[in-house]
mmCIF file of C-alpha atoms in Angstrom:
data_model
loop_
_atom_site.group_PDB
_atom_site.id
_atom_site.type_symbol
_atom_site.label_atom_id
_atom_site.label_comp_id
_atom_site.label_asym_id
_atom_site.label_seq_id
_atom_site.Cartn_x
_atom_site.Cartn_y
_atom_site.Cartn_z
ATOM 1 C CA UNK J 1 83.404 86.846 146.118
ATOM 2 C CA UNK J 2 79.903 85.959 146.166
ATOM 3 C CA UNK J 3 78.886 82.364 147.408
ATOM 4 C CA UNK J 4 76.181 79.929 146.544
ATOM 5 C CA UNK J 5 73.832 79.645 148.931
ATOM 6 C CA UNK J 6 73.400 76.674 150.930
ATOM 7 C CA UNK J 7 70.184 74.039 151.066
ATOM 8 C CA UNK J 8 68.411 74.205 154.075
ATOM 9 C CA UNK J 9 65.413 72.539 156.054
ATOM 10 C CA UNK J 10 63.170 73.050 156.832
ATOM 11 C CA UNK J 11 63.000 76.440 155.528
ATOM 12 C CA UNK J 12 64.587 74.521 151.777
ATOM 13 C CA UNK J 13 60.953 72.881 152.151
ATOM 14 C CA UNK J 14 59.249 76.167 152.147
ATOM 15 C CA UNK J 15 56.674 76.756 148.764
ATOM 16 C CA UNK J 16 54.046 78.577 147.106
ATOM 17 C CA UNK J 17 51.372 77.234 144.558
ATOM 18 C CA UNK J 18 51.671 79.497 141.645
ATOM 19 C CA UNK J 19 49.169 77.085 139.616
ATOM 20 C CA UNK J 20 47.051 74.088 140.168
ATOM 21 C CA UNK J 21 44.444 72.176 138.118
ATOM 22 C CA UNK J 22 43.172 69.398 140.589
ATOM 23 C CA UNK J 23 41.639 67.539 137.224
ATOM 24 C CA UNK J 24 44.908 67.476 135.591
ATOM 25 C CA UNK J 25 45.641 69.222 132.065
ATOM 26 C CA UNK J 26 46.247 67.668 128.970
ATOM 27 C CA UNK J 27 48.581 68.817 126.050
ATOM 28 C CA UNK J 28 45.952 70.190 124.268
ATOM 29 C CA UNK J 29 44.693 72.100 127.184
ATOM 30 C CA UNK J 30 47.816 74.198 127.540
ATOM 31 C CA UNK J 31 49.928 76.246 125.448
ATOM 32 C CA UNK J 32 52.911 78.549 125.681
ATOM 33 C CA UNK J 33 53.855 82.275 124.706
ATOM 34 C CA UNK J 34 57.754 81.590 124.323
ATOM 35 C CA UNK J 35 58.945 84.933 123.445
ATOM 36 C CA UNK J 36 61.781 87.385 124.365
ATOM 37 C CA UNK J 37 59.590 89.438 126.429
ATOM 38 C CA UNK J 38 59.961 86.977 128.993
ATOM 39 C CA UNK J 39 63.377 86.602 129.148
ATOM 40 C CA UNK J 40 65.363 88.046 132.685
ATOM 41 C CA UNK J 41 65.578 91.714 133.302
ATOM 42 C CA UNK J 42 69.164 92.693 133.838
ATOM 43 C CA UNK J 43 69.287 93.765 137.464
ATOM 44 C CA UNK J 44 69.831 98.335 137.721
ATOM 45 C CA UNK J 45 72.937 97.281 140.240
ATOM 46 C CA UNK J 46 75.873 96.613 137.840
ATOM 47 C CA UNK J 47 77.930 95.351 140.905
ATOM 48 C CA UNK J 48 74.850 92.676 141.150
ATOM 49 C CA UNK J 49 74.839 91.826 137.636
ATOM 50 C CA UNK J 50 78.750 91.514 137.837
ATOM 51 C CA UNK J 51 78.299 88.909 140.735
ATOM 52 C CA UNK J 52 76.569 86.497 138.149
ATOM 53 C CA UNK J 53 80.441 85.735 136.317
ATOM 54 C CA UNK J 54 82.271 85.726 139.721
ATOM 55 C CA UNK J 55 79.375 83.221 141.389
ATOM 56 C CA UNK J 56 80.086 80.799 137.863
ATOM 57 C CA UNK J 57 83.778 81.225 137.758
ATOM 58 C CA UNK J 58 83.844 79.946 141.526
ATOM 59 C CA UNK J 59 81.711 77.347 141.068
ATOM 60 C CA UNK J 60 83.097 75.696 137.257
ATOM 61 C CA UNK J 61 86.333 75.976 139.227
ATOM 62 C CA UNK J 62 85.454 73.356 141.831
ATOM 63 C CA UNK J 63 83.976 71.419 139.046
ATOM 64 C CA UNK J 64 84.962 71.593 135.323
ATOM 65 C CA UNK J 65 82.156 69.101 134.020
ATOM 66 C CA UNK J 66 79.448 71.992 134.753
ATOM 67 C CA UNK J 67 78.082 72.907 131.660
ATOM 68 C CA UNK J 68 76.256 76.410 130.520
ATOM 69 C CA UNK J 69 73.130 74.745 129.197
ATOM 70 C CA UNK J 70 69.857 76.705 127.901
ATOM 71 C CA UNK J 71 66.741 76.567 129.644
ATOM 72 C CA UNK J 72 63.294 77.878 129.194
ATOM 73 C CA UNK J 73 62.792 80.573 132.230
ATOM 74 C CA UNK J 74 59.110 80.570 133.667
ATOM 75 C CA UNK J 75 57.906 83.920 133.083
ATOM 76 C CA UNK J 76 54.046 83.746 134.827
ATOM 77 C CA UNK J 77 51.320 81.625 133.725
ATOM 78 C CA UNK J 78 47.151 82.942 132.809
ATOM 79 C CA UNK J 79 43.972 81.296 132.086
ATOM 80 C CA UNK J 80 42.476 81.425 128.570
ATOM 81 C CA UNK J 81 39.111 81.946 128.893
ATOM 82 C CA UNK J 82 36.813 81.457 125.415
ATOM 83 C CA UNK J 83 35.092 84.527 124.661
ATOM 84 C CA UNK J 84 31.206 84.274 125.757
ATOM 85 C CA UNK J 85 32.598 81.896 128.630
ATOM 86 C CA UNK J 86 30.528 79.223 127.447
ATOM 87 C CA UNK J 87 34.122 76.675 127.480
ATOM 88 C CA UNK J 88 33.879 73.865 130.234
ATOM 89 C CA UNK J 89 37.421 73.021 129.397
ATOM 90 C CA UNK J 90 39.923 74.818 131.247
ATOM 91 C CA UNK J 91 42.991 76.048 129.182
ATOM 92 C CA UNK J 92 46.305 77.681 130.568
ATOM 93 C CA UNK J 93 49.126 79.718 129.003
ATOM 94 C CA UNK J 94 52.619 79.503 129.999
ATOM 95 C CA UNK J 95 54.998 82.686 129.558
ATOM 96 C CA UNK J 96 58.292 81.259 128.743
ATOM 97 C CA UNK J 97 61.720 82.967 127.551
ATOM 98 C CA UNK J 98 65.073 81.677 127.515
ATOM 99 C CA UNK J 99 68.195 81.324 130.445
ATOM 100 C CA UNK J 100 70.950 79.474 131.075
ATOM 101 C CA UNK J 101 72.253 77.569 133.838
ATOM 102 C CA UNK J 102 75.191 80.062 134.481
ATOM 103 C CA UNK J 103 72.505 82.673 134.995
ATOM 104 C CA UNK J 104 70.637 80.560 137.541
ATOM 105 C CA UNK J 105 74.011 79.837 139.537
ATOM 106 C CA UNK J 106 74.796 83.220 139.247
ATOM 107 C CA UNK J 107 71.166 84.996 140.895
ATOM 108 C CA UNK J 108 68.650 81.771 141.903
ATOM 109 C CA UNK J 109 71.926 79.388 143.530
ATOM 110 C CA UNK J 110 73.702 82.714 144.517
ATOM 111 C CA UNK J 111 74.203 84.196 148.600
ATOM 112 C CA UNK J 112 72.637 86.902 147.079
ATOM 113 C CA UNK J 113 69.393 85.792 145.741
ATOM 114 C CA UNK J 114 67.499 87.923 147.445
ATOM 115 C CA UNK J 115 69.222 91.349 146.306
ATOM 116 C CA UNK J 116 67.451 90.148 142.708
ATOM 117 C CA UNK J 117 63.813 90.071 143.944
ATOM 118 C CA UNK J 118 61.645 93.019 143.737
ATOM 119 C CA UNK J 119 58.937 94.116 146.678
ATOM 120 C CA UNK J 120 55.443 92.841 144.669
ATOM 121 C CA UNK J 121 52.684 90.782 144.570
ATOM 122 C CA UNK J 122 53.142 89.779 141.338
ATOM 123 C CA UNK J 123 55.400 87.087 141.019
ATOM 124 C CA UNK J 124 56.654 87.714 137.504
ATOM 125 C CA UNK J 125 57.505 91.127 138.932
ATOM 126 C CA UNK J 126 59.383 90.093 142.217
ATOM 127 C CA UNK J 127 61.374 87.547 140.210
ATOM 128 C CA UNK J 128 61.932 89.563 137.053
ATOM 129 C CA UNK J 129 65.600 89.689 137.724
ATOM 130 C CA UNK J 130 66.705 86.005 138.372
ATOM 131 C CA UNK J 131 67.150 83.601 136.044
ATOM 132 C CA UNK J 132 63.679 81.241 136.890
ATOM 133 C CA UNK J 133 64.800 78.271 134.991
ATOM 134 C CA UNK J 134 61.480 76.041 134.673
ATOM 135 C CA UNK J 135 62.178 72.968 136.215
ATOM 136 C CA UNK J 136 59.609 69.348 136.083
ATOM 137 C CA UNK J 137 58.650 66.918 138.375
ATOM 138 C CA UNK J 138 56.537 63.669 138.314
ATOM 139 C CA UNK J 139 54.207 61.736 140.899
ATOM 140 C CA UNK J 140 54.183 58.459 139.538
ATOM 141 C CA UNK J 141 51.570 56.238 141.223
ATOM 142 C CA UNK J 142 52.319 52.630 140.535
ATOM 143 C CA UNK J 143 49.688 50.284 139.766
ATOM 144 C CA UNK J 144 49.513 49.347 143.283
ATOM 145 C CA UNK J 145 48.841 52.951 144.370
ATOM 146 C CA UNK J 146 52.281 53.701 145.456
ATOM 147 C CA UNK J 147 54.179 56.565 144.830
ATOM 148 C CA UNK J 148 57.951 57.030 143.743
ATOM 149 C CA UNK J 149 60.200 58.850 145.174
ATOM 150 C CA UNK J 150 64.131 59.083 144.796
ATOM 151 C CA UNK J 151 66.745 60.056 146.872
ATOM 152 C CA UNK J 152 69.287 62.475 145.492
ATOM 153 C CA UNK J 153 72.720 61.719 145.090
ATOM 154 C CA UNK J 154 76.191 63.724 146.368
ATOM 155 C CA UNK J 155 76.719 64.275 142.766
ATOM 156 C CA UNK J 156 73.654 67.233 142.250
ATOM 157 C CA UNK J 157 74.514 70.982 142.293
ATOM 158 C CA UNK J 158 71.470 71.077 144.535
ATOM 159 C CA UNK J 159 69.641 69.427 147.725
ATOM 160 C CA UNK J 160 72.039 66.393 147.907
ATOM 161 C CA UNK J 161 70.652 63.416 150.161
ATOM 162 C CA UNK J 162 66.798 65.098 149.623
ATOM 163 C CA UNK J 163 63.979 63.115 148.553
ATOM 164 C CA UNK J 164 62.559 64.406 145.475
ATOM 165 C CA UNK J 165 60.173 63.357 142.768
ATOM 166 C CA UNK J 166 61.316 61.920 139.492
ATOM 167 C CA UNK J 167 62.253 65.040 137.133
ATOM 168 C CA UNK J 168 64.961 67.627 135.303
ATOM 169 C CA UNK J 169 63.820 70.111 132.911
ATOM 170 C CA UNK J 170 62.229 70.810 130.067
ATOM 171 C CA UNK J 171 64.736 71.499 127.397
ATOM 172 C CA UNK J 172 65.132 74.250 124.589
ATOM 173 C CA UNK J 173 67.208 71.928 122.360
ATOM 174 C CA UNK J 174 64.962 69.739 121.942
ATOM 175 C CA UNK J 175 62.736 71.648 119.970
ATOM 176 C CA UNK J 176 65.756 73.185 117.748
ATOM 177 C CA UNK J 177 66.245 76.329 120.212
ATOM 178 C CA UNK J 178 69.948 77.341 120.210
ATOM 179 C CA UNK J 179 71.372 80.072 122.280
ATOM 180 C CA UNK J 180 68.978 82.991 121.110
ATOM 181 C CA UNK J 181 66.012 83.591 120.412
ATOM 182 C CA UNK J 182 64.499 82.393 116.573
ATOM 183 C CA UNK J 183 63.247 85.922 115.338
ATOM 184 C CA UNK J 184 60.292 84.963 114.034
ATOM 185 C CA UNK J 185 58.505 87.693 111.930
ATOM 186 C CA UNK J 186 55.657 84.995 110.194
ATOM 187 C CA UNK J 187 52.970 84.294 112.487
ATOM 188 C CA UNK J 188 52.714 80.479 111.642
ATOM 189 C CA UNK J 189 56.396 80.232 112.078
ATOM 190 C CA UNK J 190 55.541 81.290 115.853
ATOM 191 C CA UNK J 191 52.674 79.540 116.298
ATOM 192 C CA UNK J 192 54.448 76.223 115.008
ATOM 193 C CA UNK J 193 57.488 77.011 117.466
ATOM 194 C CA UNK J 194 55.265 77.221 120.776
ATOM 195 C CA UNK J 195 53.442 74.048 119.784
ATOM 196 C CA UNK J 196 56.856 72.544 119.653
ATOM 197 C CA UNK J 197 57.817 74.131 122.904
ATOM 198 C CA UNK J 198 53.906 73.108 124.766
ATOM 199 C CA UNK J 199 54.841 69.645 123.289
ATOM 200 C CA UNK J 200 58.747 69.670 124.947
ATOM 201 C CA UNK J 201 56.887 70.408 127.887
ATOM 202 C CA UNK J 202 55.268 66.334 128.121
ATOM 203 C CA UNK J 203 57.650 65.206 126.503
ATOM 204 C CA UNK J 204 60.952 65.696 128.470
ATOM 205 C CA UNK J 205 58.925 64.623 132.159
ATOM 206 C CA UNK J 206 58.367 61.347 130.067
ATOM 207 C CA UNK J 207 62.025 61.460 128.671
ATOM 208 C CA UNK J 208 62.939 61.998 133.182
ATOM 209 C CA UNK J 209 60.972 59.308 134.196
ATOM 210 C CA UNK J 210 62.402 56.886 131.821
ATOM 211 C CA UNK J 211 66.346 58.174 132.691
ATOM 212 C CA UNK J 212 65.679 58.499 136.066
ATOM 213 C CA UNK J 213 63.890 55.473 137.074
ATOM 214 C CA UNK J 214 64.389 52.683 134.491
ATOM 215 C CA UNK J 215 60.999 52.398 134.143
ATOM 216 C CA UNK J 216 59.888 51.925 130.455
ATOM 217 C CA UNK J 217 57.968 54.395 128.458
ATOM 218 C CA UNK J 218 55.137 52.223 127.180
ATOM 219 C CA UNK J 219 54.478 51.032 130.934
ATOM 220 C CA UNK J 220 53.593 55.173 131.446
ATOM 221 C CA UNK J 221 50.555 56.673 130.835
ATOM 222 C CA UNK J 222 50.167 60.237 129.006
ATOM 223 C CA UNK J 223 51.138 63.050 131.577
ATOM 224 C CA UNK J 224 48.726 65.032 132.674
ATOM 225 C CA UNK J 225 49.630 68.751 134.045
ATOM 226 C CA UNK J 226 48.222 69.538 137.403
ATOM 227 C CA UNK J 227 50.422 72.943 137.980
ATOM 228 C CA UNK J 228 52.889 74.763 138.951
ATOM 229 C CA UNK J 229 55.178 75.393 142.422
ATOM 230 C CA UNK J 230 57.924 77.791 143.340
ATOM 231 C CA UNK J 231 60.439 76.899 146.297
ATOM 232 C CA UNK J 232 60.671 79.763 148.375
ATOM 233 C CA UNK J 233 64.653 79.326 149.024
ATOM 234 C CA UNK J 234 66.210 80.532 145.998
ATOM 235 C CA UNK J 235 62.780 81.223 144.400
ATOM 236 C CA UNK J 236 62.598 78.225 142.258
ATOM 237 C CA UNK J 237 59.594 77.249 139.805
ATOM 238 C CA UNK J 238 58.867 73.720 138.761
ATOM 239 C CA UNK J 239 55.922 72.203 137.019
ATOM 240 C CA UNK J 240 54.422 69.269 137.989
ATOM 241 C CA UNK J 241 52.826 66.593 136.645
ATOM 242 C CA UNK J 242 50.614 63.128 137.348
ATOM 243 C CA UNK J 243 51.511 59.934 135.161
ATOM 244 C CA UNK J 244 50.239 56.394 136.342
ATOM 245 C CA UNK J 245 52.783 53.171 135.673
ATOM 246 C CA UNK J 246 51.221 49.814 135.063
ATOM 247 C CA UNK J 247 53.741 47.718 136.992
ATOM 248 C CA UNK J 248 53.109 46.858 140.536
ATOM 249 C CA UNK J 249 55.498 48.702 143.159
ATOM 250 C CA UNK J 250 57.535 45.564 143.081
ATOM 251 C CA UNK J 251 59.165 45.928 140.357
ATOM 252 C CA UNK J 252 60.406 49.302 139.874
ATOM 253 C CA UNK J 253 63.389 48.265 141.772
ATOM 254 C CA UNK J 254 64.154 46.238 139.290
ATOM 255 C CA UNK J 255 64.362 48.448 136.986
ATOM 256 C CA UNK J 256 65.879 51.466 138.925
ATOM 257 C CA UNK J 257 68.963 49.344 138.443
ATOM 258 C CA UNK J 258 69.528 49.584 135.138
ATOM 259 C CA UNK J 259 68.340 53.130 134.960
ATOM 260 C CA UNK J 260 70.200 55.694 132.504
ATOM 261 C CA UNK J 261 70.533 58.390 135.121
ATOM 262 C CA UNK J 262 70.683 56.217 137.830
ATOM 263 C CA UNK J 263 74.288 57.760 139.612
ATOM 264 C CA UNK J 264 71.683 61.395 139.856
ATOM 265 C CA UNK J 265 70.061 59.514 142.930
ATOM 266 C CA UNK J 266 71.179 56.981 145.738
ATOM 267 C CA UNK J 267 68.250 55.394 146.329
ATOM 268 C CA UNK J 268 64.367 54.868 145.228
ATOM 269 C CA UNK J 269 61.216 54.387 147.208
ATOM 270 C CA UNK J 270 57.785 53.617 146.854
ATOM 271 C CA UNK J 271 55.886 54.729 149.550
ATOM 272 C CA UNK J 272 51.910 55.157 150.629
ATOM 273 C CA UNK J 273 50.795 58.708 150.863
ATOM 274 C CA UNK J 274 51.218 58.875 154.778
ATOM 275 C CA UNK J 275 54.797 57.298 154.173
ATOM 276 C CA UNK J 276 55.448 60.333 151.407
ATOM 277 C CA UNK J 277 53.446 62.761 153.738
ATOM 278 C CA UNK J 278 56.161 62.090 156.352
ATOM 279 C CA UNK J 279 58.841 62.976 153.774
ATOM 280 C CA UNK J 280 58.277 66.371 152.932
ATOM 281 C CA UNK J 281 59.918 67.813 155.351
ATOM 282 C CA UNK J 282 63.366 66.718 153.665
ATOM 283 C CA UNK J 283 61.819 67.495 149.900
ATOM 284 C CA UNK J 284 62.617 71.039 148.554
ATOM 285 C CA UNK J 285 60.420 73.404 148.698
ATOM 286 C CA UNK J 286 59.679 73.012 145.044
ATOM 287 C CA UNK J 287 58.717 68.940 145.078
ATOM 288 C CA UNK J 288 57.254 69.792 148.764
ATOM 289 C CA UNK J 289 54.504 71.891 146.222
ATOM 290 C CA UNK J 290 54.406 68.983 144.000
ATOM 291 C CA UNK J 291 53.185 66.860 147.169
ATOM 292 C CA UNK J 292 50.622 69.627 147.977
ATOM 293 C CA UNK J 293 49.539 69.593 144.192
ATOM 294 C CA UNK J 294 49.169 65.910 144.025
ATOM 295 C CA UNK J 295 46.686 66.137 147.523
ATOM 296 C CA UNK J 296 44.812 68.401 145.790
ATOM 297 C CA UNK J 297 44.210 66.029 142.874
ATOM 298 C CA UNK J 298 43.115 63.237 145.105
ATOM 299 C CA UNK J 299 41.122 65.367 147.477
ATOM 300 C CA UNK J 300 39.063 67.028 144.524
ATOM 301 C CA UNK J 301 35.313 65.528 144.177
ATOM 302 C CA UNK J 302 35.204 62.812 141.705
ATOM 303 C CA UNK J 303 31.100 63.634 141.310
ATOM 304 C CA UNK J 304 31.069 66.919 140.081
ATOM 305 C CA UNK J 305 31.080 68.193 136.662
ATOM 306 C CA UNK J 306 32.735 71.831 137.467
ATOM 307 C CA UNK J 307 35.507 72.192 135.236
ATOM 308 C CA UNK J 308 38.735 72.054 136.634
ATOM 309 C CA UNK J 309 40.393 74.698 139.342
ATOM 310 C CA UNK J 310 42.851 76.689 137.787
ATOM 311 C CA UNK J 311 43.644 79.139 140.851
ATOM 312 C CA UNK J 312 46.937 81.320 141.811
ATOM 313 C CA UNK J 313 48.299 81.280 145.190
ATOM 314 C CA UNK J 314 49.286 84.087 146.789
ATOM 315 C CA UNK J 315 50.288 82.135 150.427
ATOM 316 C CA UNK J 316 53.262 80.499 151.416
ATOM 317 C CA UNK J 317 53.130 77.633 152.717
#
């Protein structure tokens, strides 16, 4: 029977920058194409595809409390250009569909997650056959200039004892999505739905922040997107994004303690950028990215008027 494969470091630290906009993206500077087309190809090896039930079964029976959720599954991601290219303000599209959490056990989590990746450079090609739920992350800079950081708990399917940003997912029922796809024939109708879903996107890393860390949501400022990683164990895509909290480092202790989601993590940190440098190392690869994505905010010329760097990485790092 096929077994879930195990967290590692430093190659669990391992990433790639699918996305990154230094500048930071608002809401209204990104959209999303949530449509069936981007749902998971069934894998051609029906021994494969039968390993996604026997991976679940083993795990749900070493823990009943795991629960088949829906998630939206990160398809690829393009730049929207305006048609005589006369836009300064950089836009970017988000190809979602729809997975589950069994799925991602079953190919991402699974021994054999690399049977379900395809030889190509194009990422939505090589991963076309896992599950790619779309996780979020957070680098909250505290009005002190410190960052947060937690440490995760025994209690998480994944990474236990890691440090990670503040984060979860985005997630489908939120925005009224059940277990299928809304077949949407009126244009409007679809329009109005991926609104919904581009707003889900802000919304739940505020909705994390707040569970995760205690930390109010009227001391938070509005998120802004600054891209997109993929952990090269288990081939696992997160989006990241940059929020600033009004309250001094000092107190976010404080309020850690009374946080909602507070048994997810052990402990929580707020550290300089060398101190958080120094801790990548035992991040996952995914919130490794979200370090990388959060130097190239701070690095990026604050005197220049170029619109902001949208770019695709091709390199691991």
């Amino acid at each position: 029977m096929a077994k879930l494969a195990e967290d590692m470091s430093p190659e669990g630290s391992r990433y790639q920058l699918l996305l990154s906009s230094p500048s930071g993206l608002s809401p209204s500077q990104v959209s999303v194409d949530f449509s069936k087309s981007h749902d998971r190809i069934p894998h051609p090896d029906p021994d494969l595809e039968d390993s996604i039930a026997q991976v679940w079964e083993q795990r749900t029976q070493g823990n009943s409390s795991l629960f088949n959720g829906q998630k939206f599954r990160y398809d690829g991601s393009y730049c929207v250009d305006d048609d005589d290219g006369t836009n300064e303000v950089p836009h970017v599209c988000l190809g979602l569909g729809l997975t589950d959490y069994r799925t991602f056990v079953g190919t991402n989590l699974s021994s054999l997650w690399e049977r379900f990746l395809v030889t190509s450079q194009d990422d939505s090609v090589r991963c076309q056959h896992t599950s790619s739920p779309l996780g979020n992350g957070a680098v909250i800079e505290t009005s002190d200039k410190k960052i947060i950081v937690l440490r995760r708990s025994n209690n998480v399917g994944e990474f236990s004892g890691h440090y990670v940003f503040p984060g979860g997912h985005p997630e489908p029922m939120s925005v009224g999505i059940d277990d299928t796809h809304q077949l949407e024939k009126d244009v409007e109708a679809v329009e109005v739905l991926n609104k919904k879903v581009t707003q889900e996107m802000f919304d739940s890393i505020i909705c994390e922040v707040v569970e995760e860390t205690g930390i109010p949501a009227s001391s938070l400022s509005a998120p802004l997107f600054i891209g997109i990683t993929r952990r090269e164990l288990n081939v696992r895509p997160a989006m990241f994004f940059f929020i600033k909290c009004s309250h001094h480092s000092d107190d976010i202790p404080r309020l850690y303690c009374a946080a909602e989601d507070g048994f997810e993590s052990t402990q929580l940190h707020t550290v300089s950028m060398d101190e958080l440098k120094m801790m990548t190392s035992r991040m996952p690869g995914c919130h490794h990215g979200g370090f990388a994505l959060y130097e190239l905010m701070i690095q990026r010329p604050k005197n220049t008027k170029e619109k902001s760097l949208i770019a695709t990485q091709e390199d691991d790092t």
